[in-house]
XYZ file of C-alpha atoms in Angstrom:
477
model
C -7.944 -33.410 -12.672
C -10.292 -32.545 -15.869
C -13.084 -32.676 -13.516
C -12.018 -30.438 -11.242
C -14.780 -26.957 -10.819
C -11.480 -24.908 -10.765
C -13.329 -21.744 -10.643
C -14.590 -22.804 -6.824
C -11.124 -22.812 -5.764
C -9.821 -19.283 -6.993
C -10.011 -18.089 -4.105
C -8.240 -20.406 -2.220
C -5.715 -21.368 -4.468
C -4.580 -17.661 -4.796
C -4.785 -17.107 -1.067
C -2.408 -19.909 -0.633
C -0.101 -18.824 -2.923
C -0.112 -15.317 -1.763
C 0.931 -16.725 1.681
C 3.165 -19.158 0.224
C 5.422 -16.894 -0.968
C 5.333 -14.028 1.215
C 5.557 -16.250 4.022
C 9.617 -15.492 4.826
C 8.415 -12.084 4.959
C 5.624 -12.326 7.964
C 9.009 -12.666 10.530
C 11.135 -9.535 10.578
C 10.000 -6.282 13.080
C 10.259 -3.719 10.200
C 10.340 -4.100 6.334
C 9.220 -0.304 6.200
C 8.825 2.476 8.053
C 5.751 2.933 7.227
C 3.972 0.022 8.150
C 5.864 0.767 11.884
C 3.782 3.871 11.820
C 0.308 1.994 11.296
C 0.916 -0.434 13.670
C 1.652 2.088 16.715
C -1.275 4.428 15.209
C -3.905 1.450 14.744
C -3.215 0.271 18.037
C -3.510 3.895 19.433
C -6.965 4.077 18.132
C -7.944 0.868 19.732
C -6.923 2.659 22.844
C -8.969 5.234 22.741
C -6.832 7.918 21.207
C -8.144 10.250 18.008
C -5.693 10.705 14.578
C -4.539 13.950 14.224
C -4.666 15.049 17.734
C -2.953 12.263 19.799
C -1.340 10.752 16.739
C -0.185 12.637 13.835
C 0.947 11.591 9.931
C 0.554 12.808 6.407
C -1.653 9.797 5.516
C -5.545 9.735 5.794
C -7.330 7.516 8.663
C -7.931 5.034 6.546
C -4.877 2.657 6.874
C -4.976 3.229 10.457
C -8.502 1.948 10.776
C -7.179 -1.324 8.815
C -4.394 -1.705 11.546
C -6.647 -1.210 14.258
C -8.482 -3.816 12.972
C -5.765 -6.250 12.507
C -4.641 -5.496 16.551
C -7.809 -5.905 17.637
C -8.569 -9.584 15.715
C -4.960 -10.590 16.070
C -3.274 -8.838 18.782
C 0.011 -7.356 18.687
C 1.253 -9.854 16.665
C 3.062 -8.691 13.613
C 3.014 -12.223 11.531
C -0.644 -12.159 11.871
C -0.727 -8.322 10.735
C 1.403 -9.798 7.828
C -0.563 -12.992 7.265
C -4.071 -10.433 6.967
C -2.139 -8.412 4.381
C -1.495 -11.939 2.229
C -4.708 -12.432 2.419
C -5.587 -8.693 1.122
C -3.329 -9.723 -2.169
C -5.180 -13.060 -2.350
C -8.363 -11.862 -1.929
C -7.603 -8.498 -4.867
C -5.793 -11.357 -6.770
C -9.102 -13.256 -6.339
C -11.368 -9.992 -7.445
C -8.616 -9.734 -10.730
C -9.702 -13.596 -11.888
C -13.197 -12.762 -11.846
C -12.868 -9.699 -13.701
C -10.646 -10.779 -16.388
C -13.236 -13.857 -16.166
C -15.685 -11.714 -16.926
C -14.456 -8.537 -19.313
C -11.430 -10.415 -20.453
C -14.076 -13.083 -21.587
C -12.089 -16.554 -20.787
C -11.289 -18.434 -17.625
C -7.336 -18.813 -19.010
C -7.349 -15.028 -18.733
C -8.942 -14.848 -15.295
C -6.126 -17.064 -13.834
C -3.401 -15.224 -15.483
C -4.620 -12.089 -14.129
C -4.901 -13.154 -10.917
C -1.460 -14.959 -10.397
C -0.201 -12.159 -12.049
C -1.032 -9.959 -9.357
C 0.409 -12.276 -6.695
C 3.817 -12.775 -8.501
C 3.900 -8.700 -8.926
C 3.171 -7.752 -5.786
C 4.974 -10.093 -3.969
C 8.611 -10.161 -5.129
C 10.492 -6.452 -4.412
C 10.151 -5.376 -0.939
C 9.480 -2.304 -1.815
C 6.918 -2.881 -4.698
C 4.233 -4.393 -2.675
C 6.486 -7.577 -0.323
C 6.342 -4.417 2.201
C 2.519 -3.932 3.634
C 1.306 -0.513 2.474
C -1.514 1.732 1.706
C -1.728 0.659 -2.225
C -1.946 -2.990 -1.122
C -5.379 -1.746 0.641
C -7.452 0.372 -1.863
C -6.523 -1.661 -4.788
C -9.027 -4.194 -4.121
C -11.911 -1.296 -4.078
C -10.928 -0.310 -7.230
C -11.092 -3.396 -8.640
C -14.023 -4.227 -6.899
C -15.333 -0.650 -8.066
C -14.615 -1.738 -11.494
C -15.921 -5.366 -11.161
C -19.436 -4.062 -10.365
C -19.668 -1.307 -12.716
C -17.617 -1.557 -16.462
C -18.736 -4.741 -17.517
C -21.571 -6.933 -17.942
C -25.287 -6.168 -18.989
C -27.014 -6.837 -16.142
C -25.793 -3.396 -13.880
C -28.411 -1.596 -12.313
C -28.171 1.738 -9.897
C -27.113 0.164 -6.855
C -23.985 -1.367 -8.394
C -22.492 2.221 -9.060
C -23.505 3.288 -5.831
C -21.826 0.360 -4.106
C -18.719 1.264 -6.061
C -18.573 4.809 -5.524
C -18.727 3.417 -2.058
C -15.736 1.251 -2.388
C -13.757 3.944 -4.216
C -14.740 6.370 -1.610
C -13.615 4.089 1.134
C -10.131 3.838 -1.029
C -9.916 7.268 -0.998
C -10.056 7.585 3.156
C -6.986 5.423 3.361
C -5.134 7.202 0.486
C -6.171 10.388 -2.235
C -4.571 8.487 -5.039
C -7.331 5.935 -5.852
C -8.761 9.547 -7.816
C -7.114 8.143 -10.763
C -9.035 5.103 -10.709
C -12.021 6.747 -10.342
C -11.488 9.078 -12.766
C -10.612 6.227 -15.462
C -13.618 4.579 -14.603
C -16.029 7.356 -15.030
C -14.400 8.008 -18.296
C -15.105 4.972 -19.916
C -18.614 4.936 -18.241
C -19.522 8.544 -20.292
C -17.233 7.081 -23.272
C -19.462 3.842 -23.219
C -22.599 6.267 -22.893
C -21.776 8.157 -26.007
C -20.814 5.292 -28.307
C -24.209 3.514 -27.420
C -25.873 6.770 -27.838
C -27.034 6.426 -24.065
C -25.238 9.772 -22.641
C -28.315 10.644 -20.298
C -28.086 7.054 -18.849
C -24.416 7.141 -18.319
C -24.449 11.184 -17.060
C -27.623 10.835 -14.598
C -27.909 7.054 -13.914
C -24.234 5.627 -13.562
C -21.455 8.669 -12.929
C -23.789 10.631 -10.868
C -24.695 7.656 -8.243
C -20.881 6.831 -8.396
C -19.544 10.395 -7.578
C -22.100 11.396 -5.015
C -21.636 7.739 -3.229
C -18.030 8.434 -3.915
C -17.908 11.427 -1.270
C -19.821 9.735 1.694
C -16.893 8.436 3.570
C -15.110 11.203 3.371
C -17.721 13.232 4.519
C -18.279 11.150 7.653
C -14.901 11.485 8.040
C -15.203 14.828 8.507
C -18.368 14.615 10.315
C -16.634 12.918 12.667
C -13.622 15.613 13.770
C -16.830 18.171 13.250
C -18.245 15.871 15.874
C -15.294 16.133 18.771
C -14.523 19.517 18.002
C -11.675 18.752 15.819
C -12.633 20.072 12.304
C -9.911 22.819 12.152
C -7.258 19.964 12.631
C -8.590 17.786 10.088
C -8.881 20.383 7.469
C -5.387 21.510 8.269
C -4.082 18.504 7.756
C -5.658 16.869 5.085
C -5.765 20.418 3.049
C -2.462 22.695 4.538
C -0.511 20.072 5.118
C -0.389 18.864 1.601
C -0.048 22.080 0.175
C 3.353 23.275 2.257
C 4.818 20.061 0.991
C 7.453 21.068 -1.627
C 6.517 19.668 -4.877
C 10.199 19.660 -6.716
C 10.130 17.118 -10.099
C 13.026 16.004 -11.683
C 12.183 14.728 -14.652
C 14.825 12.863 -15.760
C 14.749 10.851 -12.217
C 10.840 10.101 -12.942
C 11.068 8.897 -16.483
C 13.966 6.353 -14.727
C 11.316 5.754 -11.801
C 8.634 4.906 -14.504
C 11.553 3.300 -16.860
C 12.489 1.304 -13.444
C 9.302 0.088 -13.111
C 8.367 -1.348 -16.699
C 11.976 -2.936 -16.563
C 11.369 -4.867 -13.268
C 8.187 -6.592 -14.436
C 9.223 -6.561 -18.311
C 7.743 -10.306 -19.255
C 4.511 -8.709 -17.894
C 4.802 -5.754 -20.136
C 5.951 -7.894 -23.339
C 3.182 -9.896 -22.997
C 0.796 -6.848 -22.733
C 2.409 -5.204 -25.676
C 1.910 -8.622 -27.658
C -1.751 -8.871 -26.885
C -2.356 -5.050 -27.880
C -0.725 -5.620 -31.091
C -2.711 -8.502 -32.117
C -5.913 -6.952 -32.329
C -8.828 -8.950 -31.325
C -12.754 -7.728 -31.229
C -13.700 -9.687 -28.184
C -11.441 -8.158 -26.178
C -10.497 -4.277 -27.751
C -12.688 -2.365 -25.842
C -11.547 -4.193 -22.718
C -7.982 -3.496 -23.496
C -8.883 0.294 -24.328
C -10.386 1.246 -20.578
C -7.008 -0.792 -19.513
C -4.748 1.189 -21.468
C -7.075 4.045 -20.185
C -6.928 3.035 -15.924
C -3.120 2.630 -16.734
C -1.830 5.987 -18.034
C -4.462 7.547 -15.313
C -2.431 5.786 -12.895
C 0.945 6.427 -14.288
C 0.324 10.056 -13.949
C -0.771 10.237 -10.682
C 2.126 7.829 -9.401
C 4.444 11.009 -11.051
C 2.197 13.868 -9.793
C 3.882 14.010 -5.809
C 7.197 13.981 -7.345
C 8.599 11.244 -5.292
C 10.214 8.005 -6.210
C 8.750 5.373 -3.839
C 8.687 2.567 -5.194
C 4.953 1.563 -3.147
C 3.417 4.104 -5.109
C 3.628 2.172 -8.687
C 2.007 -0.704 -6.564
C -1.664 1.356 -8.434
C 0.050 0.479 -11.691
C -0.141 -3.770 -11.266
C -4.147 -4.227 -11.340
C -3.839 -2.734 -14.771
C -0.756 -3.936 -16.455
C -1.615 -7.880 -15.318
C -5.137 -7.352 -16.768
C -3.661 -6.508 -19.979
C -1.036 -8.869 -19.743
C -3.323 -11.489 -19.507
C -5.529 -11.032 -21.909
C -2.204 -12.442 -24.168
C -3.798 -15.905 -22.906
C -6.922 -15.381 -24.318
C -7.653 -18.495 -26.748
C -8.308 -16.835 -30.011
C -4.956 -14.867 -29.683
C -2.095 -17.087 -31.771
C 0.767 -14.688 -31.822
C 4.247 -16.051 -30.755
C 3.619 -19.549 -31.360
C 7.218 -20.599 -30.262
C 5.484 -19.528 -26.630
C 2.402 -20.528 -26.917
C 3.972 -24.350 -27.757
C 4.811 -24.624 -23.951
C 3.133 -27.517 -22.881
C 0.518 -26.608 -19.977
C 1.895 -29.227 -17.741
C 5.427 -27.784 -18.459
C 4.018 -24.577 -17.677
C 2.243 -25.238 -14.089
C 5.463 -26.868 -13.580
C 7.344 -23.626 -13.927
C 4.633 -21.939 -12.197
C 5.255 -23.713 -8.867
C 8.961 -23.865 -8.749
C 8.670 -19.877 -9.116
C 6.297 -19.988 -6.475
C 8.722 -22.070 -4.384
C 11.698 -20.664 -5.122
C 10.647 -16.795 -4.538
C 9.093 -18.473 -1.168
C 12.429 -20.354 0.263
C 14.562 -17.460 -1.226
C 12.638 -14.436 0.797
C 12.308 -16.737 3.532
C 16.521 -17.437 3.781
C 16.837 -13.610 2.936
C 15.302 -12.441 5.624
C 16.173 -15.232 7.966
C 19.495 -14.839 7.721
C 19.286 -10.502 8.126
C 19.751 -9.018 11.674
C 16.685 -7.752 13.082
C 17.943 -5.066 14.769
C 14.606 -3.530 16.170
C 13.912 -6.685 18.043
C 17.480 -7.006 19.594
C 17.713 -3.227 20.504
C 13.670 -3.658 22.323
C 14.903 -7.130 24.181
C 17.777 -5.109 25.725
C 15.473 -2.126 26.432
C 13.257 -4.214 28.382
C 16.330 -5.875 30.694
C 17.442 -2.305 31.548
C 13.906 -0.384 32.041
C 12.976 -0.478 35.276
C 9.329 -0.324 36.144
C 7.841 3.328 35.465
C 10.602 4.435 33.369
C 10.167 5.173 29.293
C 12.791 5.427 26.519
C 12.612 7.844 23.235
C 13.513 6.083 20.094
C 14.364 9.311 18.451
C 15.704 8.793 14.864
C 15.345 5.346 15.326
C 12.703 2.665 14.460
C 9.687 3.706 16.023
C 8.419 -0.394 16.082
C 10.362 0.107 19.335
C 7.845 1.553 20.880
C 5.391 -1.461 19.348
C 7.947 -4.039 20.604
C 8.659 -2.748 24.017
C 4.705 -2.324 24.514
C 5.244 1.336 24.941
C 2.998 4.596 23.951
C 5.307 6.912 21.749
C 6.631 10.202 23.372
C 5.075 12.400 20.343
C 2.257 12.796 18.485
C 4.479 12.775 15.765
C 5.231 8.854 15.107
C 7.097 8.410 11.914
C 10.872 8.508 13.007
C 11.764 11.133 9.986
C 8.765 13.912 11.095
C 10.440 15.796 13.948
C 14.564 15.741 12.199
C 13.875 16.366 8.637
C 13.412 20.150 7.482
C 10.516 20.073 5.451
C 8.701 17.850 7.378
C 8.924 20.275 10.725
C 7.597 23.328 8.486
C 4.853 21.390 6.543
C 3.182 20.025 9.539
C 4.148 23.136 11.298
C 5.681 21.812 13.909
C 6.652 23.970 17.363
C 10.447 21.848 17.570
C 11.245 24.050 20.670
C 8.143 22.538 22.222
C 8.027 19.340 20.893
C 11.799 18.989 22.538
C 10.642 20.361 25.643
C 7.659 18.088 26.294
C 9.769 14.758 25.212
C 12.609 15.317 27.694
C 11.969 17.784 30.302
C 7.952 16.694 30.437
C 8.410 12.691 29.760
C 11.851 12.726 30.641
C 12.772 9.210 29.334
C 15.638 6.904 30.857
C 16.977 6.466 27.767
C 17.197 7.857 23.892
C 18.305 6.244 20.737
C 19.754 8.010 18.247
C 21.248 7.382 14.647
C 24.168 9.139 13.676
C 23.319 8.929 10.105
C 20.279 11.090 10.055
C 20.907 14.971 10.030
C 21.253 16.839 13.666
C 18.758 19.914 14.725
C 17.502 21.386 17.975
C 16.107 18.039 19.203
C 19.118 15.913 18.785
C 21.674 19.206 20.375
C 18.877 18.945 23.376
C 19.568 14.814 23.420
C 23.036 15.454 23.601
C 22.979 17.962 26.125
C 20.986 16.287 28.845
C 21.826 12.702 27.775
C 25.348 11.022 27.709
C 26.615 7.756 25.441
C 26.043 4.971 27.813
C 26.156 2.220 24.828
C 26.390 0.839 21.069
C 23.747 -1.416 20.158
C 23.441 -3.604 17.248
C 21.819 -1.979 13.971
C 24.404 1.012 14.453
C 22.023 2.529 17.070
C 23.807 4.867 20.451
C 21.873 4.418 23.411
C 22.085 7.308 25.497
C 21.242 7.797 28.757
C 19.538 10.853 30.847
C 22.608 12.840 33.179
């Protein structure tokens, strides 16, 4: 075993345990609504259709792009989609090893980092288990970071590469900002404690930040292209402005409180390696500390509690708490007495157990989506189309079936400030679903709140049957 080159196999051995124990996970039809919505987008794209005019969210094209991707290499198959997004963690979890390799300046602290990423992203549904935009850009901001904050032998091209990556991160979502912003930071901090600030002002940020802004001018290039700039300015500017920006800040400081309490051994351990100073490592620990409060704020900034968006948070907290294995550090000896074969040990029955545990969890849950679409398809006849209304919108995915409205997500059209931020013509949106497309069927949910759209359901469509997942199927007068 001592002779093993362990380093060659980082990559696969975190891959494999990335799959390993999201595996139970790669089965059900929805873990998120979200992740519905880039699979019926992505695939949209594939068939010639253009974001933000045949298909419309609050998310940049970025993710959609990713899910296009994943259709076109693996079909319509959601395992595969879920397999790829393993593979994402492995591969960032991969990208974490070599840069606490590297800047955390031991191989023990490489490894932690990196299974620390897997284990963190990998065991709340919500908090990464559930495919989302954070899982995506993470890995260009590590990568970002990788190239540019450490090492002696970074030339211009590395910072333009990275403000590449970043600006890649920030086409599939705004947030990765933060990152950047922490990075080019410490680049101008670095610059003015070496007494290099013209190198770091003119030769490092300045290549990052004007790399940074080529894909998102492209991006706009693009709508510019097909006539479509007004709509992408409206809804990458407007559109996030109208959104109501209410904070409660007692329910954030239990959202971040929530957070740090889930993945506490990860934050003890980061707390004991910041308290036990070490020069190897300090300045390391410093742009951590740095990448981590820039984070924290933005994750607060929207107001929201979604538990996806602290996802930005992991890359930095497992990089600190790793650097608690570095070899010179000798606090908590009663710890650091754990035998390392006792400690692999422990390592793989986690592994195992979080693997057959999600895997019975969500083996044994009913999938409703995929029972309500196998009894769609025994009573559509040829030619005729169903609206999934309030309902799951993977229907659509499942029953290989084009949505009725631009507006995918299942929450756009029948919650209030969704309708006036996107400014949305309900009247007319109502009109062309059932008098234009004038589906067979409708599915509704009587737990989501009633409007125009759901009093036009009910007027033209009568109760015909209760399906599984508490879903009415209703069918056209």
């Amino acid at each position: 075993m001592s002779s093993i080159n362990w380093h060659r196999w980082a990559l696969p051995v975190l891959s494999l345990m990335a799959v390993i124990i999201r595996v139970g996970s790669f089965f059900p039809s929805v873990l998120d609504h979200d992740e519905s919505t880039y699979f019926l987008i992505g695939k949209g794209l594939l068939a010639g259709q253009t974001y933000l005019v045949d298909s419309i969210d609050t998310k940049p094209i970025g993710i959609f792009f990713i899910y296009a991707l994943m259709n076109w290499l693996g079909g319509p198959s959601i395992f595969l989609a879920r397999l790829f997004t393993a593979l994402v963690v492995g591969f960032t979890a991969f990208l974490l090893y070599h840069l606490g390799r590297r800047a955390g300046g031991h191989e023990r602290v490489g490894w932690a980092a990196g299974i620390g990423y897997v284990l963190l992203t990998s065991i709340f549904k919500f908090y990464g288990l559930s495919p989302n935009t954070e899982l995506f850009f993470v890995p260009l901001s590590v990568g970002a970071i990788l190239l540019t904050s450490w090492g002696e032998n970074r030339r211009m091209h590395h910072f333009v590469l990275a403000g590449l990556l970043l600006g890649m991160g920030f086409v599939i979502k705004y947030v990765i900002a933060a990152d950047a912003l922490a990075l080019g930071l410490f680049l101008l901090w670095q610059g003015v404690r070496q007494q290099k600030r013209v190198q770091a002002v003119f030769l490092q940020c300045l290549p990052l930040t004007l790399a940074f802004f080529i894909p998102p001018l492209l991006t706009y290039d693009y709508y510019i292209s097909i006539g479509q700039a007004d709509a992408f300015l409206f809804y990458t500017f407007e559109v996030t402005r109208r959104y109501p920006v209410e904070k409660n800040w007692s329910a954030l400081f239990l959202y971040t409180l929530d957070f740090f309490g889930r993945f506490l051994p990860f934050v003890l351990l980061a707390i004991f390696a910041r308290r036990e100073r070490l020069a190897a490592d300090r300045q390391w620990q410093n742009f951590l500390l740095l990448w981590l409060i820039c984070a924290l704020v933005m994750t607060l900034v929207p107001g929201k509690t979604f538990g996806h968006y602290q996802i930005q948070l992991m890359a930095p907290l497992t990089l600190l708490a790793a650097s608690w294995f570095h070899p010179q550090r000798s606090g908590q000896p009663w710890l650091r007495r754990l035998s390392p074969r006792w400690g692999w040990g422990m390592l793989v029955a986690l592994v195992l157990g979080l693997s057959v545990g999600l895997y019975t969890y969500y083996n044994h849950k009913l999938d409703g989506p995929r029972i309500v679409a196998r009894i769609l398809k025994e009573k559509l006849r040829p030619g005729e189309l169903v609206y999934t209304g309030n309902y799951h919108q993977i229907v659509y995915y499942l029953i290989d079936q084009p949505s009725l409205t631009p507006y995918i997500h299942s929450s756009l059209l029948y919650y209030p400030h969704h309708v006036v931020a996107l400014g949305i013509n309900l009247a007319e949106e109502t009109h062309q679903i059932i008098a234009v497309k004038k589906p067979r069927f409708v599915l509704l949910r009587t737990d989501h709140p009633n409007n125009l759209l759901t009093e036009a359901i009910y007027q033209n469509y009568h109760p015909q049957d209760t399906l599984p997942d508490q879903v009415i199927l209703l069918e056209r007068n």
